[in-house]
Coordinates of C-alpha atoms in Angstrom, one line a residue:
M1 CA -15.5 29.3 -1.3
A2 CA -13.5 26.3 -2.6
R3 CA -11.2 25.9 -5.5
V4 CA -12.1 23.1 -8.0
L5 CA -10.0 21.6 -10.8
I6 CA -11.9 20.0 -13.8
V7 CA -9.8 17.6 -15.8
D8 CA -11.6 16.8 -19.1
D9 CA -10.7 17.1 -22.7
D10 CA -14.3 17.5 -23.7
E11 CA -14.2 21.3 -23.8
A12 CA -18.0 21.8 -24.1
F13 CA -18.7 19.5 -21.1
A14 CA -15.9 21.1 -19.1
R15 CA -17.3 24.6 -19.8
V16 CA -20.8 23.6 -18.7
L17 CA -19.5 21.9 -15.5
S18 CA -17.3 24.8 -14.7
H19 CA -20.2 27.3 -15.1
T20 CA -22.3 25.1 -12.8
V21 CA -19.7 24.9 -10.1
E22 CA -19.0 28.6 -10.3
R23 CA -22.7 29.3 -9.7
L24 CA -22.3 27.5 -6.4
G25 CA -19.8 30.2 -5.5
H26 CA -16.5 28.3 -6.1
D27 CA -13.5 29.0 -8.3
T28 CA -12.6 26.6 -11.1
D29 CA -9.7 25.8 -13.4
T30 CA -9.9 23.4 -16.4
V31 CA -7.3 21.3 -18.0
G32 CA -7.5 18.5 -20.6
T33 CA -4.6 16.1 -20.1
C34 CA -3.0 13.9 -17.4
A35 CA 0.2 15.9 -17.6
K36 CA -1.5 19.3 -17.1
A37 CA -3.6 17.9 -14.3
L38 CA -0.5 16.8 -12.4
S39 CA 1.1 20.1 -13.1
A40 CA -1.9 22.1 -11.9
A41 CA -2.4 20.0 -8.8
S42 CA 1.3 20.5 -7.8
A43 CA 1.1 24.3 -8.4
H44 CA -2.3 25.1 -6.7
A45 CA -4.2 24.1 -3.6
Y46 CA -7.4 22.5 -4.9
D47 CA -10.2 21.3 -2.6
V48 CA -11.9 19.0 -5.1
L49 CA -11.0 17.5 -8.5
Y50 CA -13.5 16.4 -11.2
L51 CA -11.4 13.8 -13.1
D52 CA -12.3 12.3 -16.5
V53 CA -11.3 8.6 -17.1
N54 CA -10.4 8.7 -20.8
L55 CA -7.8 11.5 -21.5
P56 CA -5.6 12.0 -24.6
D57 CA -2.4 11.0 -22.8
G58 CA -3.6 8.4 -20.4
N59 CA -6.2 7.0 -18.0
G60 CA -7.4 9.3 -15.2
L61 CA -7.8 6.4 -12.8
E62 CA -4.0 5.7 -13.2
I63 CA -3.0 9.2 -12.0
L64 CA -5.6 9.4 -9.3
P65 CA -3.3 8.3 -6.5
L66 CA -0.7 10.8 -7.5
L67 CA -3.2 13.6 -7.7
Q68 CA -4.5 12.8 -4.3
Q69 CA -0.9 13.2 -2.9
A70 CA -0.8 16.8 -3.9
H71 CA 0.0 19.1 -1.0
S72 CA -3.7 20.1 -0.6
H73 CA -4.8 16.4 -0.6
P74 CA -8.0 17.1 -2.7
E75 CA -11.1 15.0 -2.8
T76 CA -11.6 13.5 -6.2
I77 CA -14.9 12.9 -8.1
I78 CA -14.5 10.6 -11.2
I79 CA -16.5 11.5 -14.2
T80 CA -16.9 9.3 -17.3
G81 CA -18.8 9.1 -20.5
A82 CA -19.0 5.3 -20.4
G83 CA -19.2 4.0 -16.9
N84 CA -18.5 0.4 -15.9
A85 CA -18.6 -1.6 -12.7
D86 CA -14.8 -2.4 -12.8
G87 CA -14.0 1.3 -13.2
A88 CA -16.3 2.3 -10.4
S89 CA -14.7 -0.3 -8.1
L90 CA -11.2 0.8 -9.0
A91 CA -12.0 4.4 -8.4
I92 CA -13.5 3.9 -5.0
R93 CA -10.7 1.5 -4.0
S94 CA -8.2 4.2 -5.1
G95 CA -9.8 6.7 -2.8
A96 CA -12.2 8.6 -5.1
W97 CA -15.1 10.4 -3.4
D98 CA -17.6 9.2 -6.1
Y99 CA -17.9 7.9 -9.7
I100 CA -20.4 9.6 -11.9
E101 CA -21.4 9.2 -15.5
K102 CA -21.6 12.4 -17.6
S103 CA -25.2 11.8 -18.4
A104 CA -26.1 12.6 -14.8
T105 CA -28.3 15.5 -14.0
R106 CA -26.9 18.8 -12.7
Q107 CA -28.0 18.0 -9.2
E108 CA -26.4 14.5 -9.4
M109 CA -23.2 16.1 -10.6
T110 CA -22.9 18.7 -7.9
L111 CA -24.2 16.9 -4.9
P112 CA -21.0 14.9 -4.4
L113 CA -19.1 18.2 -4.6
V114 CA -21.3 19.6 -1.8
R115 CA -20.9 16.5 0.3
A116 CA -17.1 16.3 -0.3
L117 CA -16.6 19.9 0.8
Q118 CA -18.7 19.4 3.9
Y119 CA -16.7 16.3 4.8
R120 CA -13.4 18.2 4.1
G121 CA -14.5 21.1 6.3
E122 CA -15.3 18.8 9.2
R123 CA -12.0 16.9 8.9
Q124 CA -10.0 20.2 8.9
T125 CA -11.7 21.3 12.1
K126 CA -10.6 18.1 13.9
K127 CA -7.2 17.9 15.5
T128 CA -5.1 15.5 13.5
R129 CA -3.5 12.8 15.6
L130 CA 0.0 11.6 14.6
F131 CA 0.0 8.0 13.4
N132 CA 3.1 6.2 14.5
R133 CA 4.0 4.0 11.6
S134 CA 6.9 2.3 13.4
A135 CA 8.8 0.0 11.0
I136 CA 6.5 0.6 8.0
V137 CA 8.8 2.2 5.3
G138 CA 7.6 4.1 2.2
D139 CA 5.7 7.1 1.1
S140 CA 4.0 5.9 -2.1
P141 CA 0.4 7.0 -2.8
S142 CA -0.9 3.4 -2.4
L143 CA 0.8 3.0 0.9
R144 CA -0.4 6.3 2.2
L145 CA -4.0 5.3 1.4
C146 CA -3.4 2.1 3.4
L147 CA -2.0 4.0 6.4
E148 CA -4.9 6.4 6.3
A149 CA -7.3 3.5 6.6
A150 CA -5.1 2.0 9.4
A151 CA -5.1 5.4 11.3
Q152 CA -8.9 5.5 11.1
A153 CA -9.1 1.9 12.4
A154 CA -6.8 2.8 15.3
E155 CA -9.3 5.4 16.5
S156 CA -12.0 2.7 16.7
D157 CA -12.5 -0.4 18.7
A158 CA -14.3 -2.3 15.9
S159 CA -13.1 -5.5 14.3
V160 CA -10.6 -5.0 11.4
L161 CA -9.9 -7.2 8.5
I162 CA -6.5 -6.6 6.8
V163 CA -6.3 -8.0 3.3
G164 CA -3.2 -8.4 1.1
E165 CA -0.9 -10.8 -0.6
T166 CA 1.6 -12.9 1.2
G167 CA 4.6 -10.8 2.4
T168 CA 3.0 -7.4 2.1
G169 CA 3.4 -6.6 5.8
K170 CA -0.1 -7.3 7.2
E171 CA 1.2 -8.0 10.7
L172 CA 3.1 -4.7 10.7
I173 CA -0.1 -2.9 9.9
A174 CA -2.0 -4.8 12.6
S175 CA 0.7 -4.0 15.1
A176 CA 0.6 -0.3 14.1
I177 CA -3.2 -0.2 14.6
H178 CA -2.7 -1.7 18.1
E179 CA 0.2 0.7 19.0
N180 CA -1.9 3.7 17.9
G181 CA -5.0 2.7 19.7
A182 CA -6.5 3.0 23.2
R183 CA -5.3 -0.6 24.0
K184 CA -1.6 -0.1 23.3
Q185 CA -0.6 -0.6 27.0
K186 CA -2.1 -4.1 26.9
S187 CA -1.1 -7.3 25.1
F188 CA -0.9 -7.7 21.3
V189 CA -1.5 -11.5 20.9
V190 CA -0.6 -13.0 17.5
V191 CA -2.3 -16.3 16.4
D192 CA -1.0 -17.8 13.2
C193 CA -4.1 -19.8 12.0
A194 CA -2.2 -21.5 9.3
A195 CA 0.2 -23.1 11.9
L196 CA -2.5 -24.2 14.4
P197 CA -2.7 -28.1 14.7
E198 CA -6.3 -28.9 13.9
T199 CA -6.6 -31.2 16.9
L200 CA -5.4 -28.5 19.3
V201 CA -7.0 -25.3 17.9
E202 CA -9.6 -25.0 20.5
S203 CA -7.1 -25.7 23.3
I204 CA -4.7 -23.1 22.0
L205 CA -7.4 -20.4 21.6
F206 CA -9.6 -21.1 24.6
G207 CA -7.3 -23.0 26.9
H208 CA -8.1 -26.3 28.6
V209 CA -8.5 -27.8 32.1
K210 CA -6.4 -30.6 33.5
G211 CA -7.5 -34.0 32.2
A212 CA -9.5 -32.6 29.3
F213 CA -7.6 -34.9 26.9
T214 CA -4.5 -37.1 26.9
G215 CA -1.5 -35.0 27.7
A216 CA -3.5 -32.2 29.4
N217 CA -1.5 -32.6 32.7
T218 CA -2.3 -29.0 33.9
D219 CA -4.7 -26.2 33.3
R220 CA -3.7 -24.0 30.4
E221 CA -4.7 -20.5 29.6
G222 CA -5.7 -19.8 26.0
L223 CA -4.6 -17.0 23.8
V224 CA -8.1 -15.4 23.8
L225 CA -7.8 -14.9 27.6
Q226 CA -4.2 -13.6 27.2
A227 CA -5.6 -10.9 24.9
D228 CA -8.0 -9.6 27.6
G229 CA -7.9 -5.8 27.5
G230 CA -5.6 -5.8 24.4
T231 CA -5.7 -7.0 20.8
L232 CA -6.1 -10.5 19.4
F233 CA -4.6 -10.7 15.9
L234 CA -5.7 -13.7 13.9
D235 CA -3.2 -14.0 11.0
E236 CA -4.3 -15.9 7.9
I237 CA -7.8 -16.4 9.3
G238 CA -8.9 -18.0 6.1
E239 CA -7.1 -21.1 7.3
L240 CA -9.2 -21.3 10.5
P241 CA -11.0 -24.7 10.4
L242 CA -14.7 -24.4 9.4
Q243 CA -15.9 -26.3 12.4
L244 CA -14.2 -23.8 14.7
Q245 CA -15.5 -20.8 12.9
K246 CA -19.0 -21.1 14.5
S247 CA -17.4 -21.4 18.0
F248 CA -15.2 -18.4 17.4
L249 CA -18.2 -16.3 16.0
R250 CA -20.0 -16.8 19.3
V251 CA -16.9 -15.8 21.3
L252 CA -16.6 -12.7 19.1
E253 CA -20.2 -11.8 19.7
E254 CA -20.3 -12.5 23.4
H255 CA -16.6 -12.2 24.4
C256 CA -17.2 -15.3 26.6
F257 CA -15.9 -18.8 26.3
R258 CA -15.3 -22.1 28.1
P259 CA -11.9 -23.8 28.1
V260 CA -11.8 -27.3 26.6
G261 CA -13.1 -29.8 29.2
G262 CA -14.2 -27.0 31.6
H263 CA -17.5 -25.8 32.9
E264 CA -16.6 -22.3 34.1
V265 CA -17.3 -19.5 31.7
F266 CA -14.5 -16.9 31.2
S267 CA -14.8 -13.4 29.6
S268 CA -12.2 -11.6 27.6
D269 CA -12.5 -8.0 26.5
F270 CA -10.3 -8.2 23.3
R271 CA -10.2 -6.1 20.2
L272 CA -10.0 -8.3 17.1
I273 CA -7.8 -7.7 14.1
A274 CA -7.7 -10.4 11.4
A275 CA -5.6 -10.8 8.3
T276 CA -5.8 -12.9 5.2
N277 CA -4.2 -13.4 1.7
R278 CA -7.3 -15.3 0.5
D279 CA -10.6 -14.2 -1.1
L280 CA -12.9 -14.8 1.8
E281 CA -15.9 -13.7 -0.3
A282 CA -15.2 -16.5 -2.8
M283 CA -14.6 -18.9 0.1
A284 CA -17.9 -18.0 1.7
R285 CA -19.7 -18.6 -1.6
A286 CA -18.1 -22.0 -1.9
G287 CA -19.1 -22.8 1.7
E288 CA -15.5 -22.8 2.9
F289 CA -15.9 -19.8 5.2
R290 CA -18.9 -18.7 7.3
Q291 CA -20.6 -15.6 5.8
D292 CA -21.8 -14.4 9.2
L293 CA -18.2 -14.6 10.6
L294 CA -17.0 -12.6 7.5
F295 CA -19.6 -9.9 8.3
R296 CA -18.3 -9.6 11.8
L297 CA -14.6 -9.5 10.8
R298 CA -14.8 -6.8 8.2
V299 CA -16.5 -4.0 10.1
L300 CA -13.4 -2.0 9.0
T301 CA -11.1 -3.1 6.1
V302 CA -7.5 -2.2 5.4
E303 CA -6.0 -3.2 2.0
V304 CA -2.3 -3.6 1.9
P305 CA -0.9 -2.9 -1.6
P306 CA 1.6 -5.4 -3.2
L307 CA 5.1 -4.2 -3.7
R308 CA 4.7 -4.1 -7.5
E309 CA 2.1 -1.3 -6.9
R310 CA 4.4 0.7 -4.7
K311 CA 7.8 0.4 -6.5
E312 CA 8.5 4.0 -5.4
D313 CA 9.1 2.6 -1.9
I314 CA 11.7 -0.1 -2.9
R315 CA 14.7 2.3 -2.7
A316 CA 13.6 3.5 0.8
I317 CA 13.0 0.0 2.0
A318 CA 16.3 -1.2 0.7
M319 CA 18.3 1.6 2.2
H320 CA 16.5 1.3 5.6
H321 CA 17.0 -2.4 5.9
V322 CA 20.7 -2.4 4.8
N323 CA 21.5 0.5 7.1
M324 CA 19.7 -1.3 9.9
L325 CA 21.9 -4.4 9.2
C326 CA 25.0 -2.3 9.1
E327 CA 24.2 -0.7 12.5
K328 CA 23.3 -4.1 14.0
H329 CA 26.6 -5.7 13.0
G330 CA 28.8 -2.7 13.4
V331 CA 29.6 -2.3 9.7
A332 CA 30.2 1.0 8.0
T333 CA 27.2 2.4 6.0
K334 CA 27.2 1.1 2.5
G335 CA 26.7 2.9 -0.8
F336 CA 24.4 1.7 -3.6
S337 CA 25.1 1.8 -7.3
P338 CA 22.3 3.2 -9.5
D339 CA 22.0 -0.1 -11.4
F340 CA 21.5 -1.9 -8.1
F341 CA 18.3 0.1 -7.5
S342 CA 17.3 -0.3 -11.2
M343 CA 17.3 -4.0 -10.9
L344 CA 15.4 -4.0 -7.6
T345 CA 12.8 -1.8 -9.1
A346 CA 12.5 -3.8 -12.4
Y347 CA 11.8 -7.1 -10.6
D348 CA 8.1 -7.9 -9.8
W349 CA 8.7 -9.3 -6.2
P350 CA 6.0 -11.9 -6.1
G351 CA 6.9 -12.5 -2.4
N352 CA 6.5 -8.7 -1.8
V353 CA 8.4 -6.9 1.0
R354 CA 9.2 -10.2 2.7
E355 CA 11.0 -11.5 -0.4
L356 CA 12.8 -8.1 -0.8
V357 CA 14.0 -8.2 2.8
H358 CA 15.2 -11.8 2.5
A359 CA 17.1 -10.9 -0.7
L360 CA 18.7 -7.9 1.1
D361 CA 19.7 -10.2 4.0
R362 CA 21.6 -12.4 1.5
V363 CA 23.1 -9.3 -0.2
F364 CA 24.5 -8.1 3.2
A365 CA 25.9 -11.5 4.0
Y366 CA 27.6 -11.7 0.6
A367 CA 28.9 -8.1 0.6
R368 CA 29.6 -7.5 4.2
E369 CA 33.1 -6.2 3.6
D370 CA 32.2 -4.3 0.4
N371 CA 31.6 -0.5 0.5
V372 CA 29.2 -0.3 -2.4
L373 CA 26.4 -2.7 -3.4
F374 CA 26.1 -3.7 -7.1
P375 CA 23.7 -6.1 -9.0
K376 CA 26.4 -8.7 -8.7
H377 CA 25.7 -8.9 -5.0
L378 CA 22.0 -9.9 -5.6
P379 CA 20.9 -13.5 -5.2
T380 CA 21.9 -15.6 -8.3
E381 CA 18.4 -16.8 -8.9
L382 CA 17.0 -13.3 -9.0
R383 CA 19.7 -12.1 -11.4
V384 CA 19.1 -15.2 -13.6
K385 CA 15.3 -14.3 -13.8
M386 CA 16.1 -10.7 -14.7
S387 CA 18.6 -11.7 -17.4
R388 CA 16.0 -14.0 -19.0
Y389 CA 13.5 -11.2 -19.0
G390 CA 16.0 -8.8 -20.4
V391 CA 16.6 -11.1 -23.4
H392 CA 13.0 -10.5 -24.4
G393 CA 13.2 -6.8 -23.9
Q394 CA 11.0 -6.7 -20.8
V395 CA 13.4 -5.1 -18.3
P396 CA 15.8 -2.2 -18.8
Q397 CA 19.4 -3.1 -18.9
V398 CA 21.8 -0.7 -17.3
A399 CA 25.2 -0.5 -18.9
I400 CA 28.2 -0.5 -16.5
S401 CA 31.4 1.2 -17.7
P402 CA 34.7 0.4 -16.1
D403 CA 35.9 3.2 -13.8
V404 CA 39.4 3.9 -14.9
R405 CA 40.4 7.4 -13.8
P406 CA 43.4 9.1 -12.3
K407 CA 43.5 9.8 -8.6
P408 CA 41.2 12.7 -7.8
A409 CA 42.4 15.8 -6.0
S410 CA 39.2 15.8 -3.8
L411 CA 35.9 14.1 -3.4
P412 CA 32.4 15.2 -2.5
A413 CA 30.4 13.7 0.4
M414 CA 29.3 10.1 -0.3
K415 CA 25.6 11.1 -0.3
E416 CA 26.2 13.9 -2.8
M417 CA 28.1 11.6 -5.1
R418 CA 25.4 8.9 -4.8
D419 CA 22.5 11.3 -5.4
A420 CA 24.2 12.9 -8.4
A421 CA 25.1 9.6 -10.0
I422 CA 21.5 8.3 -9.5
A423 CA 20.0 11.5 -11.0
T424 CA 22.4 11.4 -14.0
A425 CA 21.5 7.7 -14.7
E426 CA 17.8 8.3 -14.3
R427 CA 17.8 11.4 -16.6
R428 CA 19.8 9.6 -19.3
Y429 CA 17.5 6.5 -19.1
L430 CA 14.3 8.6 -19.3
E431 CA 15.7 10.6 -22.3
D432 CA 16.5 7.3 -24.1
L433 CA 13.1 5.9 -23.1
M434 CA 11.2 8.8 -24.6
A435 CA 13.3 8.8 -27.7
L436 CA 12.8 5.0 -28.2
T437 CA 9.0 5.1 -27.7
E438 CA 8.5 8.5 -29.4
G439 CA 6.7 9.7 -26.4
N440 CA 4.2 6.9 -26.2
I441 CA 3.5 6.6 -22.4
N442 CA 1.9 3.2 -22.5
A443 CA 4.9 1.7 -24.4
A444 CA 7.3 3.5 -22.1
C445 CA 5.7 2.0 -19.0
K446 CA 5.7 -1.5 -20.6
I447 CA 9.5 -1.2 -21.3
S448 CA 10.5 0.5 -18.0
G449 CA 8.2 -1.3 -15.6
L450 CA 7.1 2.1 -14.2
S451 CA 3.5 2.9 -13.4
V452 CA 2.0 5.8 -15.4
P453 CA 1.9 8.2 -12.3
R454 CA 5.6 7.4 -11.5
L455 CA 6.7 8.0 -15.1
Y456 CA 4.9 11.3 -15.3
A457 CA 6.4 12.4 -12.0
L458 CA 9.9 11.5 -13.1
L459 CA 9.5 13.3 -16.5
K460 CA 8.3 16.4 -14.6
Q461 CA 11.2 16.1 -12.1
Y462 CA 13.8 16.0 -14.8
E463 CA 11.9 18.4 -17.1
I464 CA 12.0 15.9 -20.0
S465 CA 9.8 16.2 -23.0
R466 CA 7.7 13.2 -24.2
K467 CA 9.5 13.7 -27.5
G468 CA 12.8 12.9 -25.9
G469 CA 15.7 15.0 -24.7

């Protein structure tokens, strides 16, 4: 017997669906808003959720990642009165089990439940293998989905295509897949396709024999052979020259190749992981990328979320990186002012984690002797952008009061002080935000830069009413 949560404000439909599920022998609970769904999922261990898209206080798809991160990690079936292709695509990409229109028959509505419970049962009987995430920092719902896909890829030897914007950490994900796989004792060979000289691509990948071309004074082993027994990682594979894609497709299929200028055939038992920040589907339609190679690359796909979709992780990334720099350079651990994190979180980071890390490197260089980091320490160009946005009311401005106080008799531990200060600042900001927007979640998200799930989570954490205070 399973426990099922139905999230739908259509009471008549919810009652019929509840009765249908209960006839299958399962227990059900019903709620009609995003807020109540988040509360119920945190209070009870549900196996499956039926989640409506259009709810009175928000969009069900926007809280889907947060619901799935409940302690029971329930499977989620999206239900909607007006289905559309974009909504279905978003639901599946967000980890939903299925996407069903309310006009579906009773069997069509319950079959996904049966299958989801069967799948859930089989997974629970398997021994869960720990996935070593190494230098990947964060615990946001979108990152967890990415790491779950990476963990599944690590258990296979099939080709993997990692997709994501520049700077999201695709090479870290590729390395983690290798380190958690059966080939971890062998080489992890990285090939930056964007940096390969077009005239030397084949030589670099497949090697060459002496005299194959001007300057080939000795035999040279290619990267494909170096990856024998291990993993070959082709970063930015969308930059691989079209004329070479056919040759590489054959190597991928047969795992055999000839060095440039050579006659002997070599074999290499490598596992392929590729990554790209480009739309390979669009490139294939335009004739810029071979469709057959694309099919072979994406046997498994891992999508790495941009930093703007996992802003919950910015604080952890910043603290991890700054602490690492302090340890490396023998500097005392630094504190962080609340407004420092506020500014980091408000910025969109078009360069993603890479841009954030570079900014933190500059912060550390500038504030090496300072004990606490403030927005003043951030790169000037970033602060200029944020101030320009703030003039138009797009970014929250955090007021900083001068700290003029008498000498204290005692002080708490630095961590206690920092956590208390952050909590006080966040609570005050959220109370003001709810008062300003009169509880309008969409308006509050637009002003604060927070996602809907993150805003709901913070309101719940600080027990703040949508009416303010």
